[in-house]
mmCIF file of C-alpha atoms in Angstrom:
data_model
loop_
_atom_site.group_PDB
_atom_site.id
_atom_site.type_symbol
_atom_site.label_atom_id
_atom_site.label_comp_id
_atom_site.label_asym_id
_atom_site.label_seq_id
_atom_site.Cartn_x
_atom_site.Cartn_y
_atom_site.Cartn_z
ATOM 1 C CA UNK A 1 -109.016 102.191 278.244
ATOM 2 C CA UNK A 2 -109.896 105.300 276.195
ATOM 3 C CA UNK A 3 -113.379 103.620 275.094
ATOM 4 C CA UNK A 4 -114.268 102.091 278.417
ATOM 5 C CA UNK A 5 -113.723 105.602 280.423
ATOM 6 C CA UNK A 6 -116.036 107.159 277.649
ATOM 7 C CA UNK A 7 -118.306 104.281 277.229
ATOM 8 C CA UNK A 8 -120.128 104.922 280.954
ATOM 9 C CA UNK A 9 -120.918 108.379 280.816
ATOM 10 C CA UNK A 10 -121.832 108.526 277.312
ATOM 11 C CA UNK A 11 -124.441 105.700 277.682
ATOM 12 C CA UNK A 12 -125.790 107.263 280.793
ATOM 13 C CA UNK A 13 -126.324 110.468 279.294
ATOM 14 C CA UNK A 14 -128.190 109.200 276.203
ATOM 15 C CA UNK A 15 -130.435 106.824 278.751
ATOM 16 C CA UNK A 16 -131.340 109.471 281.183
ATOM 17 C CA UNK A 17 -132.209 111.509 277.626
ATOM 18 C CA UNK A 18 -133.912 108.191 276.162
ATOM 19 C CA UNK A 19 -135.947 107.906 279.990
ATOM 20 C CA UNK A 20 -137.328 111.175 279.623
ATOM 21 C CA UNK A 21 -138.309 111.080 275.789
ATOM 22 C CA UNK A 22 -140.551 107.956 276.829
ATOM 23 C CA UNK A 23 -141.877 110.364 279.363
ATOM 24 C CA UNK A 24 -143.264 112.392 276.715
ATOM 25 C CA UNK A 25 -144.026 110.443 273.148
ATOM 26 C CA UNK A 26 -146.702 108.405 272.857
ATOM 27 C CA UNK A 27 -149.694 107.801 271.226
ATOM 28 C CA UNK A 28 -150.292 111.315 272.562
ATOM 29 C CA UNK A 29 -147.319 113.609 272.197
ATOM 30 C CA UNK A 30 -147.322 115.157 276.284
ATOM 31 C CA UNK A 31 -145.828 118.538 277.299
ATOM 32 C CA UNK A 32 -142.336 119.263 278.784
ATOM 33 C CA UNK A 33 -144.135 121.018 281.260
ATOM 34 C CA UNK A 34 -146.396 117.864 281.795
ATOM 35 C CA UNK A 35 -143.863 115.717 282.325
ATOM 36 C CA UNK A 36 -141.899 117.929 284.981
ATOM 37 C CA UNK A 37 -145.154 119.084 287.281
ATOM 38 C CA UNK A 38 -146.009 114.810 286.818
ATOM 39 C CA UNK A 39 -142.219 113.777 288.269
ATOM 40 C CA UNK A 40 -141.802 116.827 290.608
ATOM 41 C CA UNK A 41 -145.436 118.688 291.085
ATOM 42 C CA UNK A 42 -148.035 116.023 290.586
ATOM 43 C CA UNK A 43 -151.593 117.440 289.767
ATOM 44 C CA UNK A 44 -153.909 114.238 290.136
ATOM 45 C CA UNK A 45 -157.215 116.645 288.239
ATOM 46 C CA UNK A 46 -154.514 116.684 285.321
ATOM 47 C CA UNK A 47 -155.437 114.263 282.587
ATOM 48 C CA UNK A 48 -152.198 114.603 280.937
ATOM 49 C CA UNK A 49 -150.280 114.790 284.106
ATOM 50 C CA UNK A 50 -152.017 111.281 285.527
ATOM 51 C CA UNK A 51 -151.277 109.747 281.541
ATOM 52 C CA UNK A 52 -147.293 110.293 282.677
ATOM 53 C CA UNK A 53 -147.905 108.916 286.142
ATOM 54 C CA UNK A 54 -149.452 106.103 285.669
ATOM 55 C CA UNK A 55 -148.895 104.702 282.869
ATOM 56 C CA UNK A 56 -145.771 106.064 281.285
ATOM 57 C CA UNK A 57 -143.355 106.276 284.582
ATOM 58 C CA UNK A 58 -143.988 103.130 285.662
ATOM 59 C CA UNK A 59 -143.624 101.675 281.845
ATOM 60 C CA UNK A 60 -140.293 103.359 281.090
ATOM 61 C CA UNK A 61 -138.802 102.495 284.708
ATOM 62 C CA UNK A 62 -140.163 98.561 283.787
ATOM 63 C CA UNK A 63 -138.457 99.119 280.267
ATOM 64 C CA UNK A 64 -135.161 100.465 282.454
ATOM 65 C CA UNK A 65 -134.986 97.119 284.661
ATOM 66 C CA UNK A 66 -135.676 94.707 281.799
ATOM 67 C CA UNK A 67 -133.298 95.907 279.578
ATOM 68 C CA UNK A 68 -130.906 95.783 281.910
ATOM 69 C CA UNK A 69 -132.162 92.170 282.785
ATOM 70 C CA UNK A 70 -132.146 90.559 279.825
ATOM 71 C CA UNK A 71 -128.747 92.327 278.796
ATOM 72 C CA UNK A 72 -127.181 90.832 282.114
ATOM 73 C CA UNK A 73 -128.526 87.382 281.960
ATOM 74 C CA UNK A 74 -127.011 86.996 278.323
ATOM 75 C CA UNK A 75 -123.561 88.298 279.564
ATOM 76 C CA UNK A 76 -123.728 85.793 282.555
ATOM 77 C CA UNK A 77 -124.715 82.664 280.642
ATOM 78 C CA UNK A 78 -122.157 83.618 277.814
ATOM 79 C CA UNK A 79 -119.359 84.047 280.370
ATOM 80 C CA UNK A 80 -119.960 80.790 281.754
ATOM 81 C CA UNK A 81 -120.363 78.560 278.936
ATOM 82 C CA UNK A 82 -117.951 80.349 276.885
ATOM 83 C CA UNK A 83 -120.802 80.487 274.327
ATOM 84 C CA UNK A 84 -121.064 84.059 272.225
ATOM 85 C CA UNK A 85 -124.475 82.962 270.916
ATOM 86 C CA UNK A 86 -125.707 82.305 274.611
ATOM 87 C CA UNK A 87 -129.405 84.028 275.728
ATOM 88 C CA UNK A 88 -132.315 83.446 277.981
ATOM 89 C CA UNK A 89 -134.286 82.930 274.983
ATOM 90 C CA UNK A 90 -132.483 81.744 272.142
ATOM 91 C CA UNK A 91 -131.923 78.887 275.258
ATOM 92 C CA UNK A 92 -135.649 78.137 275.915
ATOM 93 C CA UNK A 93 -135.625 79.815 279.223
ATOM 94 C CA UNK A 94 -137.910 82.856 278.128
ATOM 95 C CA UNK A 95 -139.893 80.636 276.576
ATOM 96 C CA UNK A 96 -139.943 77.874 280.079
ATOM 97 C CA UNK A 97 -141.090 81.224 282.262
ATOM 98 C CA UNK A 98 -144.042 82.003 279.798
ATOM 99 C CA UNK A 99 -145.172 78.426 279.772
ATOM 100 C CA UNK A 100 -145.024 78.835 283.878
ATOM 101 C CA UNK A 101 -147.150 82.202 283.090
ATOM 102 C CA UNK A 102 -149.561 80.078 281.063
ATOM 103 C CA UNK A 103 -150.400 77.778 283.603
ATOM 104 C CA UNK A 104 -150.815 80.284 286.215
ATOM 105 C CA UNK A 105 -153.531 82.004 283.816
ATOM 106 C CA UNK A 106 -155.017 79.099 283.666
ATOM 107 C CA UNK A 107 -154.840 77.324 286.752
ATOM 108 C CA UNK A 108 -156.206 81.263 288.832
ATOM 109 C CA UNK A 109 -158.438 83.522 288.200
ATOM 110 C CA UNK A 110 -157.044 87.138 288.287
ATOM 111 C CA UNK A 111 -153.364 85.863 289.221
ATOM 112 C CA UNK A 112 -151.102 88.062 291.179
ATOM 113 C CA UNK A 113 -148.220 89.301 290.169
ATOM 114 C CA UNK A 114 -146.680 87.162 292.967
ATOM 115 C CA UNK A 115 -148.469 84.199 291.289
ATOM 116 C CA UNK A 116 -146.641 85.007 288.279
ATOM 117 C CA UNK A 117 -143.335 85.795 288.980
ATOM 118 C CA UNK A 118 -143.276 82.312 291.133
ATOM 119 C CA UNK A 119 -145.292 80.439 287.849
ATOM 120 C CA UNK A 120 -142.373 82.388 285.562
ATOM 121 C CA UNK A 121 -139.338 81.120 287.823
ATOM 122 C CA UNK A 122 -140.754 77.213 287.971
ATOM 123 C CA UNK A 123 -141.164 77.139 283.848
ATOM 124 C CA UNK A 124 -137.709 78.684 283.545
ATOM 125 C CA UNK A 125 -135.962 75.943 286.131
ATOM 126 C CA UNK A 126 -137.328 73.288 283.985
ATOM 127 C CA UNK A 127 -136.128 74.356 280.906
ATOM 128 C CA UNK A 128 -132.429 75.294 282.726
ATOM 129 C CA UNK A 129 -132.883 71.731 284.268
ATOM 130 C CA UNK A 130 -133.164 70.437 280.599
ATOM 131 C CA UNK A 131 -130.246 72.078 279.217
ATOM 132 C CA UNK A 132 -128.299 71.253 282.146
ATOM 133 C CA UNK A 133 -128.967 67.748 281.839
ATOM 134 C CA UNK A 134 -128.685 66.870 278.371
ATOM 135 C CA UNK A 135 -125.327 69.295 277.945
ATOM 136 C CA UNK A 136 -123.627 67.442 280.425
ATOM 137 C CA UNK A 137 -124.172 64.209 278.348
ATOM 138 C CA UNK A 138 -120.857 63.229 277.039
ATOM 139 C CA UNK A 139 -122.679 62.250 273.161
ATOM 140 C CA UNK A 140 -124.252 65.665 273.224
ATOM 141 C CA UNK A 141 -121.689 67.932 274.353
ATOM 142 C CA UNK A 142 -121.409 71.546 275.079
ATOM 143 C CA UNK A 143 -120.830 72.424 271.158
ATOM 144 C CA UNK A 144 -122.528 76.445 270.912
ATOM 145 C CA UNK A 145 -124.423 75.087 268.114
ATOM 146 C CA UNK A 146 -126.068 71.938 269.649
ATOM 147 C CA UNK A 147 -126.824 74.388 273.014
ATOM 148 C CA UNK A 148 -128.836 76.967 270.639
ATOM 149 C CA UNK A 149 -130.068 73.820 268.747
ATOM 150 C CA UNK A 150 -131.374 72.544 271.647
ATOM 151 C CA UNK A 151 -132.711 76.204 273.390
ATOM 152 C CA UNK A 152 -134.642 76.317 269.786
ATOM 153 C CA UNK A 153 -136.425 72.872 270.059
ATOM 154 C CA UNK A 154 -137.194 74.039 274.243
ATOM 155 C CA UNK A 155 -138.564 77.461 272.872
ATOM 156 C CA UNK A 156 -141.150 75.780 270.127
ATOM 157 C CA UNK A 157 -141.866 72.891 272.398
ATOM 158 C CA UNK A 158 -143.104 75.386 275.305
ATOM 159 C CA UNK A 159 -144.441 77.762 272.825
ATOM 160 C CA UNK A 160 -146.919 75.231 271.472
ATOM 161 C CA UNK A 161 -148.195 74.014 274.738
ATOM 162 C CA UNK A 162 -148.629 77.962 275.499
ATOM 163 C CA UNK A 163 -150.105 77.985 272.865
ATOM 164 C CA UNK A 164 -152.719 74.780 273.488
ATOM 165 C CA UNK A 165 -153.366 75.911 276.637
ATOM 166 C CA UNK A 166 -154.218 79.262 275.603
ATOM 167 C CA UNK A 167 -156.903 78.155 273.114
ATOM 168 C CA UNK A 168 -157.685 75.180 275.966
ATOM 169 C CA UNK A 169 -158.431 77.273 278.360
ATOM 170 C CA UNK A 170 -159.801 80.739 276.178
ATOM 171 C CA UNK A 171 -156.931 82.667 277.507
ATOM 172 C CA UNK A 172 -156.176 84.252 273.954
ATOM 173 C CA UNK A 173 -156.704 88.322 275.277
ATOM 174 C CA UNK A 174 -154.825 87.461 278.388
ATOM 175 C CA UNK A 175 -151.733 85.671 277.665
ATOM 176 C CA UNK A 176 -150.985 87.000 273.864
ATOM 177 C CA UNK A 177 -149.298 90.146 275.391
ATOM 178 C CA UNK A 178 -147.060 87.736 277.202
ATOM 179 C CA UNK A 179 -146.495 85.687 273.450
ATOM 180 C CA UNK A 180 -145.077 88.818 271.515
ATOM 181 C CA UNK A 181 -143.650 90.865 274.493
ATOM 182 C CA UNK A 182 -143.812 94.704 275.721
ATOM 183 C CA UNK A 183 -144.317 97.376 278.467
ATOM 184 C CA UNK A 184 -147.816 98.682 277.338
ATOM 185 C CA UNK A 185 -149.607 96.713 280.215
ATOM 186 C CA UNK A 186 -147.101 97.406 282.926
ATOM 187 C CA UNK A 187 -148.721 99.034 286.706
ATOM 188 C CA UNK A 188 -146.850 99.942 289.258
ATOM 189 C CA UNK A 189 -148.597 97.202 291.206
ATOM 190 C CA UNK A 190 -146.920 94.450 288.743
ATOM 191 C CA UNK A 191 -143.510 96.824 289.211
ATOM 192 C CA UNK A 192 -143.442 97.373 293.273
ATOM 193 C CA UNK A 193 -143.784 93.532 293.533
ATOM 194 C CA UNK A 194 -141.114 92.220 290.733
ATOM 195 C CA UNK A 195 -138.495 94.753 290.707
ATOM 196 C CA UNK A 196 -136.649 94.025 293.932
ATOM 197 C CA UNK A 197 -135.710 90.588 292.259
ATOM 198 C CA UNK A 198 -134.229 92.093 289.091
ATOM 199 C CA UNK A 199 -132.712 94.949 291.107
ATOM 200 C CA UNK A 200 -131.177 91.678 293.654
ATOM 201 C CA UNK A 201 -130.628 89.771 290.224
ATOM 202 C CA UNK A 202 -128.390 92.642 288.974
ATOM 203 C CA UNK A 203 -126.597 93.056 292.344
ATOM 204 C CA UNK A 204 -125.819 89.431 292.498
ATOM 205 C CA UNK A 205 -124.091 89.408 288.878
ATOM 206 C CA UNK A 206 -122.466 92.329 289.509
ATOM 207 C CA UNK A 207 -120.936 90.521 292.263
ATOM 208 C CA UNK A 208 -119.831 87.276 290.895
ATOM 209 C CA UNK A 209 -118.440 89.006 287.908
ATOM 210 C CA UNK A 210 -115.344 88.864 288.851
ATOM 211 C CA UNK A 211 -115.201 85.019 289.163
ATOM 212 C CA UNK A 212 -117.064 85.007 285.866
ATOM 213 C CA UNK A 213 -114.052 86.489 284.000
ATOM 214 C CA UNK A 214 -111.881 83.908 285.563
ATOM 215 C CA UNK A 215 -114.722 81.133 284.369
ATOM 216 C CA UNK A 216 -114.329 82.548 281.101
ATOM 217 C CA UNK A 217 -110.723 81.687 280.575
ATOM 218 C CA UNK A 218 -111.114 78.195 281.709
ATOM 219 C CA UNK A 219 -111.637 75.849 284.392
ATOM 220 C CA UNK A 220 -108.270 74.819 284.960
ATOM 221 C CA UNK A 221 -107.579 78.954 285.753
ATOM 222 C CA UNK A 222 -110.010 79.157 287.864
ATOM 223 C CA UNK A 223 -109.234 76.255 289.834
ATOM 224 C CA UNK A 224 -105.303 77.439 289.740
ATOM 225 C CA UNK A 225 -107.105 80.525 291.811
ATOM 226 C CA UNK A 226 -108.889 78.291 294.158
ATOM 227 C CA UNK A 227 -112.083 78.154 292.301
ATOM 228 C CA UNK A 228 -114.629 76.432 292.009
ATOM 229 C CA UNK A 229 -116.104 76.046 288.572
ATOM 230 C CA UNK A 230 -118.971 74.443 289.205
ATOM 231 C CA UNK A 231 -120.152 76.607 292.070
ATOM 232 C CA UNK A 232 -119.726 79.768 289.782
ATOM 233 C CA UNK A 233 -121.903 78.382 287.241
ATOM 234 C CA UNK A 234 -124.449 76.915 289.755
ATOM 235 C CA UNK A 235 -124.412 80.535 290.935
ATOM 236 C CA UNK A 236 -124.931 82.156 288.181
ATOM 237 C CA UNK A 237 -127.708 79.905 286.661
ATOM 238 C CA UNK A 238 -129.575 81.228 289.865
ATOM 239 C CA UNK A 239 -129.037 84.652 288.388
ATOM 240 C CA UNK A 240 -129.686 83.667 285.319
ATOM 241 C CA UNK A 241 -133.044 82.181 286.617
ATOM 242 C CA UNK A 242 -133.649 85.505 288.836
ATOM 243 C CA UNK A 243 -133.384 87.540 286.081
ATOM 244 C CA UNK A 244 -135.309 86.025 283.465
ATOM 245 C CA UNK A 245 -137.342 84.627 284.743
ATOM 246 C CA UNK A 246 -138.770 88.279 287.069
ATOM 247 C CA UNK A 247 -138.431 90.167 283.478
ATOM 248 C CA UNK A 248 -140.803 87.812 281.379
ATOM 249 C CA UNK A 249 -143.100 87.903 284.163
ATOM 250 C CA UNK A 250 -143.229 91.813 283.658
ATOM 251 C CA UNK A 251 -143.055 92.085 279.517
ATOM 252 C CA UNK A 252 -143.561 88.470 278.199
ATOM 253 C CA UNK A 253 -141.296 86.190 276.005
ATOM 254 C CA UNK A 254 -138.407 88.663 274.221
ATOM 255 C CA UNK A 255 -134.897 87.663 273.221
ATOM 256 C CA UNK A 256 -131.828 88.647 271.291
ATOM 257 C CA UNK A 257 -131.289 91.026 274.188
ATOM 258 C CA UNK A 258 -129.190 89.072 275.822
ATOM 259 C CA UNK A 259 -127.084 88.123 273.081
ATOM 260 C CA UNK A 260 -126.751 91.523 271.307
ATOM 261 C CA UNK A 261 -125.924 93.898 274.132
ATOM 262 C CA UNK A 262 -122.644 91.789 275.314
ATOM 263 C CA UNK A 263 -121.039 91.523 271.846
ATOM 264 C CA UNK A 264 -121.387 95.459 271.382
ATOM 265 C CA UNK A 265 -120.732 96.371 274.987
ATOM 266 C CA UNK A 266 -117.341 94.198 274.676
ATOM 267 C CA UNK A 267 -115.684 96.353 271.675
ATOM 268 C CA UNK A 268 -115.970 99.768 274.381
ATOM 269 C CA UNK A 269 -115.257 97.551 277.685
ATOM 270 C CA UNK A 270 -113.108 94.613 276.795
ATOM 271 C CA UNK A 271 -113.833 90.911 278.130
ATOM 272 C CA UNK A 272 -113.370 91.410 281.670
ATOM 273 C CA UNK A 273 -116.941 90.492 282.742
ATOM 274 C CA UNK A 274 -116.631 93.274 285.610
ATOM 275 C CA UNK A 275 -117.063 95.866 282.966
ATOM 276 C CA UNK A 276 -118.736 93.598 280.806
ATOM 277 C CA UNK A 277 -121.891 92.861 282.831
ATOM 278 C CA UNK A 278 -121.793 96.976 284.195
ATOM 279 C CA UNK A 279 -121.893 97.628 280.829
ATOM 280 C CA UNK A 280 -124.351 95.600 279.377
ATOM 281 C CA UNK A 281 -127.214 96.437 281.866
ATOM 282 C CA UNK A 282 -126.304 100.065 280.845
ATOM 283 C CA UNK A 283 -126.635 99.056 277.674
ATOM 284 C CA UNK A 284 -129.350 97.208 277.759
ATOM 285 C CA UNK A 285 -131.540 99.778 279.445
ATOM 286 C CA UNK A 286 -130.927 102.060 276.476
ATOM 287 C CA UNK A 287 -132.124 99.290 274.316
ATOM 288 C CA UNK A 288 -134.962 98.768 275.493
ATOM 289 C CA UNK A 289 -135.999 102.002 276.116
ATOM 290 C CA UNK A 290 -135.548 103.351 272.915
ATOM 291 C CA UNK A 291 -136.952 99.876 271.093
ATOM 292 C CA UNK A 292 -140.271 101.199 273.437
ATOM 293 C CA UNK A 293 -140.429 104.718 272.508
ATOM 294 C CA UNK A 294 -139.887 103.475 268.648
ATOM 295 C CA UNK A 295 -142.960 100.628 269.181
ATOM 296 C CA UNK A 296 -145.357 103.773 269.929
ATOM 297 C CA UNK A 297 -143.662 105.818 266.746
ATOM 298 C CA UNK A 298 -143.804 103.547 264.208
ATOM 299 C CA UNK A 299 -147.896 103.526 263.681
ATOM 300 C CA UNK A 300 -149.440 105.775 265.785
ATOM 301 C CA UNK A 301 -152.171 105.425 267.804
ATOM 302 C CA UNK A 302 -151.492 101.827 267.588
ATOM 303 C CA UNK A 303 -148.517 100.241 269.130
ATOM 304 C CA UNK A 304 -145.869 97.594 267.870
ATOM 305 C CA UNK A 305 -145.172 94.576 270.198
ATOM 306 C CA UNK A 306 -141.975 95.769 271.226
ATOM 307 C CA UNK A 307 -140.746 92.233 271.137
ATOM 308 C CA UNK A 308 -141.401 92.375 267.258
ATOM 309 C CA UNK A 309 -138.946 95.525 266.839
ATOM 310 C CA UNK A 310 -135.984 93.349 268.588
ATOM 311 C CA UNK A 311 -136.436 90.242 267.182
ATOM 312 C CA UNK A 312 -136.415 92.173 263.800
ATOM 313 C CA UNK A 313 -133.196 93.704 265.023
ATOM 314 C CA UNK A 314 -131.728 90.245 266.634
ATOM 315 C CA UNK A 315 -132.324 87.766 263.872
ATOM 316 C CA UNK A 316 -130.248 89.778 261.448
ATOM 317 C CA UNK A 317 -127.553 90.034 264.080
ATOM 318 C CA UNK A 318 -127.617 86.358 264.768
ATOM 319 C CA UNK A 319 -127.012 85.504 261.374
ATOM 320 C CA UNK A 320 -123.849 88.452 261.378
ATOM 321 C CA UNK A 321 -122.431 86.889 263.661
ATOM 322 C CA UNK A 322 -122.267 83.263 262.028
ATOM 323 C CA UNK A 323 -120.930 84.609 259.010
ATOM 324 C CA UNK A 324 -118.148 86.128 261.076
ATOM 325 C CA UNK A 325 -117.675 82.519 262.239
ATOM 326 C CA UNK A 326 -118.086 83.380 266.134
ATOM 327 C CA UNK A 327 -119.441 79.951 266.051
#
């Protein structure tokens, strides 16, 4: 109890701190005062001023919601397959959405980012349709390992017809930001139209969470309860979709986010997913925000993919937690 009533205020604190760092480092180091006359006194004749504006604000607030995104999705998939290696993209979903991104590049000129969002949400339904299809197959099985297996062959598969149609079409300078992942491209255009559905996505699973615990201990407990298992998960696959699907369409491909932020979130909170998802979009947010800041650190004026920085992060942490046997 201790560690979740310290947990909350603690992470809050160092994410309103980690918001308003991103504020200010960059490939140009801004003022304080810069970055306080931008939020609260805007100057639009200010260079430095409009470099906080317009593109920083609206990339940390983007970093904010897909942190949290990503984070959330992970907890809701792993809560309902009972799963701990469970993500959007070790399952192929982040990698369904980008193929759904590819074809909109290549199908439109200039899409929107309506056009992408919906492109993002049809890829990521097939690959969900895929998993859902073949895991339900008594031979295959819902084994943790076959599911990640199987998210693995999805993820390659989609990323080499991304990939073809890329090179196909001569979308190379468009779409690679979408392969490797990050905020630097973000507008608030992009943002006014896609974060409504993460912000509905997060409402949604903060929500069902309560029926996700009970999920999580069962089907026969939940259906002691008068639950329905299969409408939970139906349910939260939605979410899952939401989610995921809204998030690659703002910052491309990542993963591991998903299934790092719910195993550390769970040592402060506990495995009652009503904490458990709370926490991990906290959590999450503070991820991702700080992997950001450190993918404009690490080789200034350049910038790291900050998809590179997690994955170099997640893989390790993958392979931890198989050698703790949470397989």
């Amino acid at each position: 109890m201790t560690r979740r009533n310290s947990f909350f205020p603690v992470v809050l604190i160092l994410l309103l701190l980690a918001m308003l760092l991103s504020l200010r480092y960059g490939a140009v180091t801004s003022k304080w005062s810069d970055v306080t006359h931008a939020l609260l006194h805007f100057d639009s004749s200010n260079q430095g001023e409009q470099l906080i504006r317009y593109l920083r604000l609206p990339r940390m607030l983007g970093a904010v919601l897909v942190g949290a995104a990503f984070a959330i999705s992970g907890a809701l998939i792993q809560g309902i397959t009972s799963n701990p290696i469970a993500d959007s993209g070790l399952l192929g979903i982040n990698s369904g959405a980008g193929l759904g991104l590819a074809l909109v590049f290549a199908l439109t000129t200039n899409p929107s980012p309506t056009m992408g969002v919906i492109g993002s949400f049809l890829g990521a339904s097939i690959s969900v349709l895929l998993i859902y299809f073949v895991s339900t197959r008594v031979s295959f099985g819902l084994s943790p390992i076959r599911i990640v297996l199987l998210g693995a062959a999805l993820s390659s598969f989609f990323a080499a017809i991304s990939q073809s149609i890329s090179l196909l079409f001569d979308l190379n300078q468009d779409i690679t930001f979408w392969f490797v992942g990050g905020t630097a491209n973000l507008t608030w255009n992009q943002l006014q139209t896609i974060s409504p559905l993460i912000v509905l996505g997060i409402i949604g699973a903060c929500l069902i969470s309560p029926q996700v615990t009970l999920l999580s201990m069962g089907d026969e407990t939940a259906i002691s309860l008068g639950k329905n298992p299969n409408r939970i998960r139906q349910l939260s696959m939605i979410l899952v979709l939401l989610l995921a699907g809204s998030s690659v369409a703002l910052v491309g491909t990542i993963s591991f986010i998903g299934l790092m932020v719910p195993h550390v979130v769970r040592f402060f909170v506990g495995h009652d997913y009503r904490y458990v998802i709370l926490a991990s979009g906290f959590f999450g947010a503070l991820f991702f925000v700080v992997a950001d800041i450190a993918s404009r650190l690490i080789a200034p004026p350049l910038e790291t993919p900050t998809g590179v920085i997690i994955t170099l992060i997640g893989v390790p942490f993958l392979l931890l937690q198989i050698r703790k046997g949470s397989l």
